[in-house]
Coordinates of N, CA and C and ligand atoms in Angstrom, one line a residue:
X12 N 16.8 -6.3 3.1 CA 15.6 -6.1 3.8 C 15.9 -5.7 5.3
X13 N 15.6 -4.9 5.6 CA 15.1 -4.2 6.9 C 14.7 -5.0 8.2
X14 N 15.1 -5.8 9.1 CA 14.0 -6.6 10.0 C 14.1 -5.5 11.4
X15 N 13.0 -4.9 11.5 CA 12.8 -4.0 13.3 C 12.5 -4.9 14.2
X16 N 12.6 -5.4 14.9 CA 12.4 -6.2 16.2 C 13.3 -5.7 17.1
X17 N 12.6 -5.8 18.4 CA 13.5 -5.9 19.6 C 14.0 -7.2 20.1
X18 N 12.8 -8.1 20.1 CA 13.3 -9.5 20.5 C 14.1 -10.2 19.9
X19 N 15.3 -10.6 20.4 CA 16.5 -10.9 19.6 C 16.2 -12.2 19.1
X20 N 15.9 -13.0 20.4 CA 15.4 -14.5 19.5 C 14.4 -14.5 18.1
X21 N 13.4 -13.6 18.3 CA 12.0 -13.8 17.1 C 13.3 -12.9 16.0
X22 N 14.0 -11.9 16.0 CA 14.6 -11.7 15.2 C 15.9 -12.5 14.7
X23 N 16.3 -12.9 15.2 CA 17.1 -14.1 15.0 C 16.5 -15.1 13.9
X24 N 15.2 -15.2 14.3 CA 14.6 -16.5 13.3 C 14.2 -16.0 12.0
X25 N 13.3 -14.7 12.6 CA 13.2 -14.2 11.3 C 14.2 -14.2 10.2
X26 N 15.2 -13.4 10.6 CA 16.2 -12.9 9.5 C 16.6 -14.6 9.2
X27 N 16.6 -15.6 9.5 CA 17.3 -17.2 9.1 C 16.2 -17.3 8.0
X28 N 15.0 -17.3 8.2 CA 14.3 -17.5 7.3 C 14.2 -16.4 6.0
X29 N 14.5 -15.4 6.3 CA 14.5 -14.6 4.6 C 15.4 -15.1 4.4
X30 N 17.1 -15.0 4.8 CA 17.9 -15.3 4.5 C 17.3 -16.4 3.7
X31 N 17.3 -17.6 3.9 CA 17.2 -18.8 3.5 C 16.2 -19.0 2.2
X32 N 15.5 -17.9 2.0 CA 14.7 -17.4 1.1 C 15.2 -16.2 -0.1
X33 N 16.6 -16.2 0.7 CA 17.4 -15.6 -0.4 C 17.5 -14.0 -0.5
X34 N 16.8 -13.6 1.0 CA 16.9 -11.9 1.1 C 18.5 -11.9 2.1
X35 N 19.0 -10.8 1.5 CA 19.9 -10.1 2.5 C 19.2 -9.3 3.4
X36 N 19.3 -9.4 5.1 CA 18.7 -9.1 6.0 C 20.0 -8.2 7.0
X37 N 19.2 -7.0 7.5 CA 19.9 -6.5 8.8 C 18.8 -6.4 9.7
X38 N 19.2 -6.3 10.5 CA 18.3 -6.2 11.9 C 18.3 -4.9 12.7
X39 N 17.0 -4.4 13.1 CA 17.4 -2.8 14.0 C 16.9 -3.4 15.4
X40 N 16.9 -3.6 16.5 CA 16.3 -3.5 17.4 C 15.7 -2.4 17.9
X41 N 15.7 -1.1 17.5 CA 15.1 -0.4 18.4 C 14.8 1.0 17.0
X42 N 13.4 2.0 17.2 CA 13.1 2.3 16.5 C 13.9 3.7 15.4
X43 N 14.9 4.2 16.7 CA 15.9 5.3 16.4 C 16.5 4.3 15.0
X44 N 17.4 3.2 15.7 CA 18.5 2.8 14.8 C 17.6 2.4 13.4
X45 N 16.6 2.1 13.6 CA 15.8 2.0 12.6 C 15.5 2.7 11.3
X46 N 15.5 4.0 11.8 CA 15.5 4.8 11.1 C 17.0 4.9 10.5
X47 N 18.3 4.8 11.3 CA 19.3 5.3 10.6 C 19.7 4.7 9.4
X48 N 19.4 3.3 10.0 CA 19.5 2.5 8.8 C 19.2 1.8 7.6
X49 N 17.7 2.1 7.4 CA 17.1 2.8 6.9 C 17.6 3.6 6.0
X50 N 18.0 5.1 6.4 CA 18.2 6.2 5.5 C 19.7 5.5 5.1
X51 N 20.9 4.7 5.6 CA 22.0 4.7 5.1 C 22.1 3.4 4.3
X52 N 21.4 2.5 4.7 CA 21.4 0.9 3.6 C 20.1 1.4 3.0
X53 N 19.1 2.2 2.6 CA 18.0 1.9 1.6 C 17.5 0.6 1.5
X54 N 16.7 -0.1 2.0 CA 16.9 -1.2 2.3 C 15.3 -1.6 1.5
X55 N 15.1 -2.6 0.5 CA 14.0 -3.0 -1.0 C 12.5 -3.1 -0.2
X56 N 12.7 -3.6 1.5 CA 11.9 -3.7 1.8 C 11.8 -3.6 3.7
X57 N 11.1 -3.0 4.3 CA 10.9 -3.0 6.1 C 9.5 -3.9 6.8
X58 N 10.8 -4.6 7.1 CA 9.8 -5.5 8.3 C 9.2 -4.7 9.6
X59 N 8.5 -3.9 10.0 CA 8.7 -3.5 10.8 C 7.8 -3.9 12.2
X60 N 8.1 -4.2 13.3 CA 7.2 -4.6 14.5 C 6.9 -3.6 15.1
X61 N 5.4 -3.4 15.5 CA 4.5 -2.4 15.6 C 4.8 -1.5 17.3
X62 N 5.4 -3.0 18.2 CA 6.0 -2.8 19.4 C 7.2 -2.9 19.8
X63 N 7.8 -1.1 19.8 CA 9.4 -1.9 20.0 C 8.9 -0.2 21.3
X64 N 10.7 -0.3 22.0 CA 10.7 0.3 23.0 C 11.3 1.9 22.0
X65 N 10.9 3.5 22.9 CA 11.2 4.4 23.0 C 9.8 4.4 21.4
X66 N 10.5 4.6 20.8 CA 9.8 5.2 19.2 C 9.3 3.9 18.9
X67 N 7.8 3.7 18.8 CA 7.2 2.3 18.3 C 6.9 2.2 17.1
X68 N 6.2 1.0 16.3 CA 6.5 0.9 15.2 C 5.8 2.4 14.4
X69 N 4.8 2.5 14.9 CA 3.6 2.9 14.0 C 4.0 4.5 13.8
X70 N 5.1 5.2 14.8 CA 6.0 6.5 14.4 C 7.1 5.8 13.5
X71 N 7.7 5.3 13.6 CA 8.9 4.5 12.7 C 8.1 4.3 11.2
X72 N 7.0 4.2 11.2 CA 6.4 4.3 9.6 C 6.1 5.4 9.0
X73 N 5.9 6.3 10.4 CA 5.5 7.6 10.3 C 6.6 8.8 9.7
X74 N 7.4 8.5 10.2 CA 9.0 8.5 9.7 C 9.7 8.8 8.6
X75 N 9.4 7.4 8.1 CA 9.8 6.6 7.0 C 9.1 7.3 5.9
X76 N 7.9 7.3 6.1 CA 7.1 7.9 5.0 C 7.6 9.1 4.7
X77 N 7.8 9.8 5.4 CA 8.0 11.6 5.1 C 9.2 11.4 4.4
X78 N 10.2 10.7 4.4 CA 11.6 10.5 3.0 C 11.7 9.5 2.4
X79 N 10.8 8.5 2.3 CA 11.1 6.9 2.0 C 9.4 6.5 1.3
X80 N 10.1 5.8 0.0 CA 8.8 5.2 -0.5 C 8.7 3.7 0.0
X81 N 10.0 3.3 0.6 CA 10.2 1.8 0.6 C 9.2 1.0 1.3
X82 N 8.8 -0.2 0.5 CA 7.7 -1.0 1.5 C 7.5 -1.2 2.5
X83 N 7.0 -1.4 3.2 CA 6.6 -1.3 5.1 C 5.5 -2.7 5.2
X84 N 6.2 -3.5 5.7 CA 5.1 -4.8 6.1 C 5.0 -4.8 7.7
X85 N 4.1 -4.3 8.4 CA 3.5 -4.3 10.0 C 3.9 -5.0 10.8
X86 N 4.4 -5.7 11.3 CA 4.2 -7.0 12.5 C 3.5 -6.3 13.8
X87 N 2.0 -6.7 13.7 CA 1.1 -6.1 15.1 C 1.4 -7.5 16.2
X88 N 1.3 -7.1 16.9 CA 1.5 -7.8 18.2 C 0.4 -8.8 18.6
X89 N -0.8 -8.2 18.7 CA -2.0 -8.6 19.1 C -2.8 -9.1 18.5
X90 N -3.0 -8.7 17.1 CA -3.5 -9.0 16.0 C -5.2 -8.3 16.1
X91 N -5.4 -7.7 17.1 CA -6.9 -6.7 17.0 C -6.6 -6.4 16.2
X92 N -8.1 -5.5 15.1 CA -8.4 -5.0 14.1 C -8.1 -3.8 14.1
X93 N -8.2 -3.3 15.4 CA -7.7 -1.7 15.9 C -6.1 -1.4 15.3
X94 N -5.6 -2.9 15.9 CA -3.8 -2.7 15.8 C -3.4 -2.5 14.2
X95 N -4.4 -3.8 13.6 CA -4.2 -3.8 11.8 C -4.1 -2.9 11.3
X96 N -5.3 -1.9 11.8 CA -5.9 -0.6 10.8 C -5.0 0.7 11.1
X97 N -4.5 0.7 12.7 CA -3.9 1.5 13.0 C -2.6 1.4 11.9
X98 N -2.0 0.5 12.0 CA -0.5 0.3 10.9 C -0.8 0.6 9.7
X99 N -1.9 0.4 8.7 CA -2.0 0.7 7.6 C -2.3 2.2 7.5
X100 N -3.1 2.6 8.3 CA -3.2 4.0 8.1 C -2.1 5.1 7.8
X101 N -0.9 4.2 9.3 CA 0.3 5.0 8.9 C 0.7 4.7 7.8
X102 N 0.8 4.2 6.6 CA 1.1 3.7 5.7 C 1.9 2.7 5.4
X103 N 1.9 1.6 6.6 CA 1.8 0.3 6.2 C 1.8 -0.5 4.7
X104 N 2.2 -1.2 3.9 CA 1.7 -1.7 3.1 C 1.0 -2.8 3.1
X105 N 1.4 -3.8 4.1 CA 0.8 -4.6 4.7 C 1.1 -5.2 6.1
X106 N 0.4 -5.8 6.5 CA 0.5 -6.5 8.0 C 0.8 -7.8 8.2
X107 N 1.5 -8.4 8.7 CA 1.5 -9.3 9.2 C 1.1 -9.5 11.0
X108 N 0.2 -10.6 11.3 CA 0.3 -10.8 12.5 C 0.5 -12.0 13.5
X109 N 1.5 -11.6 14.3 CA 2.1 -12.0 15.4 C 0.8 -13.3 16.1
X110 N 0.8 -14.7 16.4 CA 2.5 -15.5 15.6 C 2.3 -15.6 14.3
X111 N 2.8 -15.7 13.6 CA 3.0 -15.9 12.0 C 3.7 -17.0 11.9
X112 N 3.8 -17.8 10.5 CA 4.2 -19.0 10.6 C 5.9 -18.3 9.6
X113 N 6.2 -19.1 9.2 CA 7.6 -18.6 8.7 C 7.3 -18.5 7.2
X114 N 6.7 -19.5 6.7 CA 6.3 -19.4 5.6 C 5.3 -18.4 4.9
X115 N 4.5 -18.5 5.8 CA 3.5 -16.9 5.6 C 4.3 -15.6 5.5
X116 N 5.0 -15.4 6.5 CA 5.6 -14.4 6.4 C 7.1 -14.1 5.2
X117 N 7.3 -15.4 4.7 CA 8.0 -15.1 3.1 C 7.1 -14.8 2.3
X118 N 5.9 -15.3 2.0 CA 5.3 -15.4 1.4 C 4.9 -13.8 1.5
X119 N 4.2 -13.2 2.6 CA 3.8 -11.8 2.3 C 5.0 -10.6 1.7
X120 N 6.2 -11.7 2.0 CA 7.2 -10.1 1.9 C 7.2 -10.4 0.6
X121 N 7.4 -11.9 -0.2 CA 7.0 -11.9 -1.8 C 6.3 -11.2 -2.3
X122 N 5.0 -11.3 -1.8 CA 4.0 -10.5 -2.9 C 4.2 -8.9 -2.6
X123 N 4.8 -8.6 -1.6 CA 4.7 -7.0 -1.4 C 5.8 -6.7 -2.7
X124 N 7.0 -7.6 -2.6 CA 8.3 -7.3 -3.3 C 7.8 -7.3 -5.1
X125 N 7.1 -8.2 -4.9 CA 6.5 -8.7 -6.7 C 6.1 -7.6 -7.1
X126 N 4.7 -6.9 -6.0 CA 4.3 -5.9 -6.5 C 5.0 -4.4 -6.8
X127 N 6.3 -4.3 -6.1 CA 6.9 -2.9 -6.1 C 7.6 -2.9 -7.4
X128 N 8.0 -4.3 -7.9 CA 9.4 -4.5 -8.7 C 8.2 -4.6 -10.0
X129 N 7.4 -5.1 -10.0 CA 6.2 -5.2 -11.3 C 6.5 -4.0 -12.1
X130 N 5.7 -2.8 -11.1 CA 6.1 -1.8 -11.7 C 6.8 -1.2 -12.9
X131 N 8.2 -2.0 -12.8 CA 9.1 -1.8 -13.6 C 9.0 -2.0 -14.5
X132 N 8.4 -2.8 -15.5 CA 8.2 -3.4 -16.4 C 7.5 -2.0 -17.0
X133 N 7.8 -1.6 -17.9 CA 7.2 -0.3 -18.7 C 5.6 -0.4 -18.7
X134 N 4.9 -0.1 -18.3 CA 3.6 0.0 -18.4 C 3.2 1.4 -19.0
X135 N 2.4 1.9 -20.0 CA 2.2 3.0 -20.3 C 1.2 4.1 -19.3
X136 N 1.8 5.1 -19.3 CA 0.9 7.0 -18.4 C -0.2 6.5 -18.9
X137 N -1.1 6.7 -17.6 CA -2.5 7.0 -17.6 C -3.0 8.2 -18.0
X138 N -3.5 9.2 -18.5 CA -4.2 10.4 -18.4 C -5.3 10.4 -18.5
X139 N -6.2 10.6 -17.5 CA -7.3 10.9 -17.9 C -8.3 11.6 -16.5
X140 N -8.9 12.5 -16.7 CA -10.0 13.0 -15.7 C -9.1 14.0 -14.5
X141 N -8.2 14.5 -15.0 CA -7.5 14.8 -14.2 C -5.9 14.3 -13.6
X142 N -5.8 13.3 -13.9 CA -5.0 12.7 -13.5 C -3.9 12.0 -14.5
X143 N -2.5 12.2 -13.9 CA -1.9 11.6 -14.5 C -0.4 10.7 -13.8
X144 N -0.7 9.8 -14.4 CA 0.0 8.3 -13.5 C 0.8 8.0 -14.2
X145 N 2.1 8.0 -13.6 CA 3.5 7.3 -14.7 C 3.8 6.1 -14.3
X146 N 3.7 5.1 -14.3 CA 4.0 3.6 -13.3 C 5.5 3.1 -13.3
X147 N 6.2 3.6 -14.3 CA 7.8 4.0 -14.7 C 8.3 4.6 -13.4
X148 N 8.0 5.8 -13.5 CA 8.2 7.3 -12.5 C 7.4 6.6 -11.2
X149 N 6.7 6.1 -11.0 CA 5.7 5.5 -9.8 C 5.2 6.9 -9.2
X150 N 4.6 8.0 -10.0 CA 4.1 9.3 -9.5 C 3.2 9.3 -10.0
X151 N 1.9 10.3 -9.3 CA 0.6 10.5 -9.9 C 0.7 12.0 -9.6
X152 N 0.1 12.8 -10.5 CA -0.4 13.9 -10.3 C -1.5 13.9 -11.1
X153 N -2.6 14.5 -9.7 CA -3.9 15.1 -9.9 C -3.7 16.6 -9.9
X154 N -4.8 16.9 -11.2 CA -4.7 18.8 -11.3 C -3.4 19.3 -11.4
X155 N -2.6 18.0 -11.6 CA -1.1 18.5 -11.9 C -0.3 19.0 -10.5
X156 N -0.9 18.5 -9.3 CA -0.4 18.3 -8.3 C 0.1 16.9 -7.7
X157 N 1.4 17.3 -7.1 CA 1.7 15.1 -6.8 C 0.6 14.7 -5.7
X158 N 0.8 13.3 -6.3 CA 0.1 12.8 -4.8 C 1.0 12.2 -4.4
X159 N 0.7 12.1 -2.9 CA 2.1 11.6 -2.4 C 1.5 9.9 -1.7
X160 N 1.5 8.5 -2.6 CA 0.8 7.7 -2.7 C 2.0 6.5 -2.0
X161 N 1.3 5.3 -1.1 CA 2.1 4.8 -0.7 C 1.9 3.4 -1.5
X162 N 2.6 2.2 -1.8 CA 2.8 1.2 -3.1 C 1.3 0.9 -3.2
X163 N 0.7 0.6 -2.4 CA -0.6 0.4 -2.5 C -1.6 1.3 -2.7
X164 N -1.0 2.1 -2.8 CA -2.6 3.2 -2.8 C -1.8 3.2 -4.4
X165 N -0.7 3.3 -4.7 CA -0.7 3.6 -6.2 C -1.4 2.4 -6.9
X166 N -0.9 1.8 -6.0 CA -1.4 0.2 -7.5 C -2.9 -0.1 -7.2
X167 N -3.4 0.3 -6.6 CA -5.0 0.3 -6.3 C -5.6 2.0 -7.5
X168 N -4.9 3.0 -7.1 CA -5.3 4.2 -7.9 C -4.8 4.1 -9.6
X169 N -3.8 2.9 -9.6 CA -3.0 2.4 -11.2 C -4.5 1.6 -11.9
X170 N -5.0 0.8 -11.0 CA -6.0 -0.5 -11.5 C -7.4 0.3 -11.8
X171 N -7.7 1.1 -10.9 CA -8.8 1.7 -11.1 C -8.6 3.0 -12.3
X172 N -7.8 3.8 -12.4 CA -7.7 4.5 -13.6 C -7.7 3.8 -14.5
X173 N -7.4 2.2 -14.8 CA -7.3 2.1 -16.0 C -8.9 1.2 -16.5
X174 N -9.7 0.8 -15.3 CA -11.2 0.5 -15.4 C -11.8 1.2 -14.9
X175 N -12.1 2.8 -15.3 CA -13.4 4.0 -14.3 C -14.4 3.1 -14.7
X176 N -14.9 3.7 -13.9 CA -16.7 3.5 -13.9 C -17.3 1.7 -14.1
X177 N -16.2 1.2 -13.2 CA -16.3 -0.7 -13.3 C -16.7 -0.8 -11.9
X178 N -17.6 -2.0 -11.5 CA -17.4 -1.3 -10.1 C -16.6 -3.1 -9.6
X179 N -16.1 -3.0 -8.6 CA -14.8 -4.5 -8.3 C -15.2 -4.7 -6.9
X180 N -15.7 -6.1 -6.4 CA -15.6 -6.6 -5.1 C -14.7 -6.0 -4.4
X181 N -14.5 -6.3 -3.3 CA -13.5 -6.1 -2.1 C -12.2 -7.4 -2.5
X182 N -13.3 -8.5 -2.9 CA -12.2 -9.9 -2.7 C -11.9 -9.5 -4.4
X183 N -12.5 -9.0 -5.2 CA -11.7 -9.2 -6.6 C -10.5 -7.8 -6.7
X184 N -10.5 -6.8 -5.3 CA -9.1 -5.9 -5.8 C -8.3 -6.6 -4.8
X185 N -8.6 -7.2 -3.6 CA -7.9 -8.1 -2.6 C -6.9 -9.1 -3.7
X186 N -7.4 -9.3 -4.3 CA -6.6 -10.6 -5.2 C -5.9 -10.2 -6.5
X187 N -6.5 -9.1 -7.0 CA -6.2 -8.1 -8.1 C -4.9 -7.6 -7.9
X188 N -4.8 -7.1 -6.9 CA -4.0 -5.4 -6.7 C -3.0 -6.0 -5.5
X189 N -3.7 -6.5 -4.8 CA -2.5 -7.1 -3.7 C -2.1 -8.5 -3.8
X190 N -2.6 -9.2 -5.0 CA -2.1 -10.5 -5.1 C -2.6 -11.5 -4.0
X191 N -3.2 -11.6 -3.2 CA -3.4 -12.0 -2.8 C -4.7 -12.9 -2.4
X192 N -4.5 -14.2 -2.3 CA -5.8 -15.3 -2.7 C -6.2 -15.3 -1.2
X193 N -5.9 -14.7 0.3 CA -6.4 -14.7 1.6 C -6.2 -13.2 1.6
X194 N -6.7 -13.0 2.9 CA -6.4 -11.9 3.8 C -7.7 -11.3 4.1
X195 N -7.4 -10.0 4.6 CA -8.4 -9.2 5.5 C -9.1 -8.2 4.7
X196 N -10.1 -8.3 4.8 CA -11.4 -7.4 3.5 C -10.7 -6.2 3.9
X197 N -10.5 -6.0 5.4 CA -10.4 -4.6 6.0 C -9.4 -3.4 5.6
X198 N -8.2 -4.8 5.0 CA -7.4 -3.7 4.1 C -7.9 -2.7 2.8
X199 N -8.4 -3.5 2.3 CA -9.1 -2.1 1.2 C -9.8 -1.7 1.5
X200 N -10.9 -1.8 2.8 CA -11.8 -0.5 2.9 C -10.6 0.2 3.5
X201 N -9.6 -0.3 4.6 CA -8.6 1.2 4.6 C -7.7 1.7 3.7
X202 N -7.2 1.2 2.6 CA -6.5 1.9 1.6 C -7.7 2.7 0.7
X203 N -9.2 2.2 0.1 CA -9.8 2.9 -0.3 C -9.9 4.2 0.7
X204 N -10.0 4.0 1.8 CA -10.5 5.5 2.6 C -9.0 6.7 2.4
X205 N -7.8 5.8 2.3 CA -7.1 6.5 2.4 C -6.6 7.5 1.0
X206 N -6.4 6.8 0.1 CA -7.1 7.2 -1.1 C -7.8 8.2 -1.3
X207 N -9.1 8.2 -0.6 CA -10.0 8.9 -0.9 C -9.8 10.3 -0.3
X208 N -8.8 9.9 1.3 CA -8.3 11.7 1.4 C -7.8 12.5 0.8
X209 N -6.8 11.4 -0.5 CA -5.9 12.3 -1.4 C -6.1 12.7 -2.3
X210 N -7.4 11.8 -2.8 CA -8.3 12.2 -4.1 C -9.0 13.4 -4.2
X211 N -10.2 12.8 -2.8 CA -11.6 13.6 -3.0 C -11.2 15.2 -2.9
X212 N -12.3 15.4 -3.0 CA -12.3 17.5 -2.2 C -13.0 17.2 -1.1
X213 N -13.7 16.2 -1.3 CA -14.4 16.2 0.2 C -14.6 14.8 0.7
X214 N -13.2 14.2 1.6 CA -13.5 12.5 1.2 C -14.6 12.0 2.0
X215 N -15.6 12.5 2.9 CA -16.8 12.1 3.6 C -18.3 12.2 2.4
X216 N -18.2 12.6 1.0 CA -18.7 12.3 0.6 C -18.1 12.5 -1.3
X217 N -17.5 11.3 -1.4 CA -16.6 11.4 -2.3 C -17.5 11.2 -4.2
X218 N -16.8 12.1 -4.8 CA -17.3 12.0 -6.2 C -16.8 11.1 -6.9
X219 N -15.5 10.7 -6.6 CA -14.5 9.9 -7.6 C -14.7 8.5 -7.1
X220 N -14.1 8.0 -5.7 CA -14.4 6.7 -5.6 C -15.3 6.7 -4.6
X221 N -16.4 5.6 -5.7 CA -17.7 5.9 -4.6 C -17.7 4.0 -4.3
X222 N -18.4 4.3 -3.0 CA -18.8 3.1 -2.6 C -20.2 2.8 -3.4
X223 N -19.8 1.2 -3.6 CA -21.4 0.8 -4.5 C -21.6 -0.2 -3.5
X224 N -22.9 0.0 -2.4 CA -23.5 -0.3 -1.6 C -23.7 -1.7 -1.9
X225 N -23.2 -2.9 -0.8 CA -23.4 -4.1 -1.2 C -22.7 -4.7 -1.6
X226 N -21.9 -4.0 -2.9 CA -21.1 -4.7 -4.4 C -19.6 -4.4 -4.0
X227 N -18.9 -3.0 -3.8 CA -17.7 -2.8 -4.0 C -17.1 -1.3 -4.1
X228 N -16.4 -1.1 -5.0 CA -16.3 0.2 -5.4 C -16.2 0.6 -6.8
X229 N -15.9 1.4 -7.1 CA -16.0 2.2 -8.7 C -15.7 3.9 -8.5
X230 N -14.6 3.7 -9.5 CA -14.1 5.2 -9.8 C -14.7 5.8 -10.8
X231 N -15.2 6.5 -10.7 CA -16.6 7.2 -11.5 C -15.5 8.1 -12.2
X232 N -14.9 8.4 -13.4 CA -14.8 9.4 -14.0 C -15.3 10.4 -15.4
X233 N -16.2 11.1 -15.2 CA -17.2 11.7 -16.0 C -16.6 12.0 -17.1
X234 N -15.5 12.4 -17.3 CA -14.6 13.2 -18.0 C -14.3 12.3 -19.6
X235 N -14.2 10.5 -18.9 CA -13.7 9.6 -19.8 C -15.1 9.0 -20.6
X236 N -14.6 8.4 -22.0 CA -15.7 7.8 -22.5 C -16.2 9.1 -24.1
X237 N -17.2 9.0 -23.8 CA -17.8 10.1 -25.2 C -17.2 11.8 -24.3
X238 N -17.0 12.6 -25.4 CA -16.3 13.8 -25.4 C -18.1 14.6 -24.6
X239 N -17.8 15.3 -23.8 CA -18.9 16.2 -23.2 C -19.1 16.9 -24.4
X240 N -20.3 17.6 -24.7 CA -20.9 18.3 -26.0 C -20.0 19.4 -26.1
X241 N -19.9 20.6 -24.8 CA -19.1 21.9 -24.7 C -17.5 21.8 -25.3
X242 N -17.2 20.2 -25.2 CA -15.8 20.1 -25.9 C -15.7 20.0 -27.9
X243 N -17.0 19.8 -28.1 CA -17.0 19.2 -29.3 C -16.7 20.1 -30.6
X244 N -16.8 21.6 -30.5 CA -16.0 22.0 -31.6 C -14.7 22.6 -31.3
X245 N -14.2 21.3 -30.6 CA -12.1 21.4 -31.4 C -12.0 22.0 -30.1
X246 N -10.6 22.0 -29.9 CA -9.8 23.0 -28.8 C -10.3 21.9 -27.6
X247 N -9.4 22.2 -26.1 CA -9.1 21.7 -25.2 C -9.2 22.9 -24.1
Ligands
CA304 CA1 8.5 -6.0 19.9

């Protein structure tokens, strides 16, 4: 695991505590070396802090993403909602915020790790409505184009393909999909929005995942369920 920090002491403690939790840890202080090492240890999972000097976090994710699927957990400084939403947008997987206890913060790099390595376990291809999801391959193509999905937008777009037209709380995909029995509603409305840039044709008024006013969301796909009449004698 990856720890970015500049402060040597908070990094110091950090890396004692994964360690002791049984992660092998290196440390970047600063956002360049971050990157290099990064691309040369591949590293299961990135801690990354949101404020470091020269390249800050939130380009260091930005980064990362363009060659790297590997997990990204935030450390915001401030803990504003601005700061939260800003990190996940870049594609963040999750956040942690500054102070954090020690135990919280194993705890979140657990569930991020549970959920990447889950995956593995053979799960069968989704197809349907367009889309098609290998959770093996951890790729989706829509219209037979990739999407280029970060762990969470997959396992949010994995859960919902395999229930269209259900519609799910905030707190029941919060606990569903990110495992998680706390946290911030705010992250799935920003992985839904984000999502929905990669989805929709038009994500300001989206056909596939729509918001159900009050309740949650639901991925409407028309295609699944009884055969449309125009399909019904034979051929595809
Ligand atoms: Ca810092």
């Amino acid at each position: 695991m990856l720890v970015v920090e500049d402060e040597a002491t908070l990094a110091g403690v950090v890396r004692d505590y994964l360690v002791q939790a049984g992660f092998q840890v290196r440390i970047a202080a600063d956002g360049f070396s971050a990157l290099d090492l990064a691309a040369s240890w591949q590293p299961d999972l990135v801690l990354l802090d949101r404020m470091l000097p020269g390249l800050d976090g939130v380009e260091v994710c930005r980064r990362l993403r363009r060659t790297m699927s590997v997990p990204v957990i935030m450390v915001t400084a401030l803990g504003t909602e601005d700061d939260r939403i800003l990190g996940l947008e870049t594609g963040a997987d999750d956040y942690v915020t500054k102070p954090f206890s020690p135990r919280e913060l194993v705890l979140r790099v657990k569930s991020v790790l549970r959920r990447s390595i889950k995956e593995f376990a053979p799960e069968p291809p989704v197809e349907t409505a367009g889309f098609l999801l290998d959770p093996a391959a951890r790729t989706v193509l829509h219209h037979g184009e990739p999407l280029a999905l970060t762990l969470r937008e997959f396992d949010l777009l994995a859960f919902l393909l395999r229930r269209p037209n259900q519609v799910f709380s905030r707190e029941e995909l919060i606990k569903t999909v990110w495992g998680w029995d706390f946290g911030d509603l705010s992250t799935v409305t920003v992985h839904v929005r984000r999502l929905r840039e990669k989805i929709e044709a038009d994500p300001t008024a989206p056909q596939l995942l729509k918001t159900v006013w009050g309740v949650g969301y639901r991925l409407d796909l028309p295609e699944t369920g009884t055969l449309p009449e125009e399909d019904s004698h034979g051929g595809r």
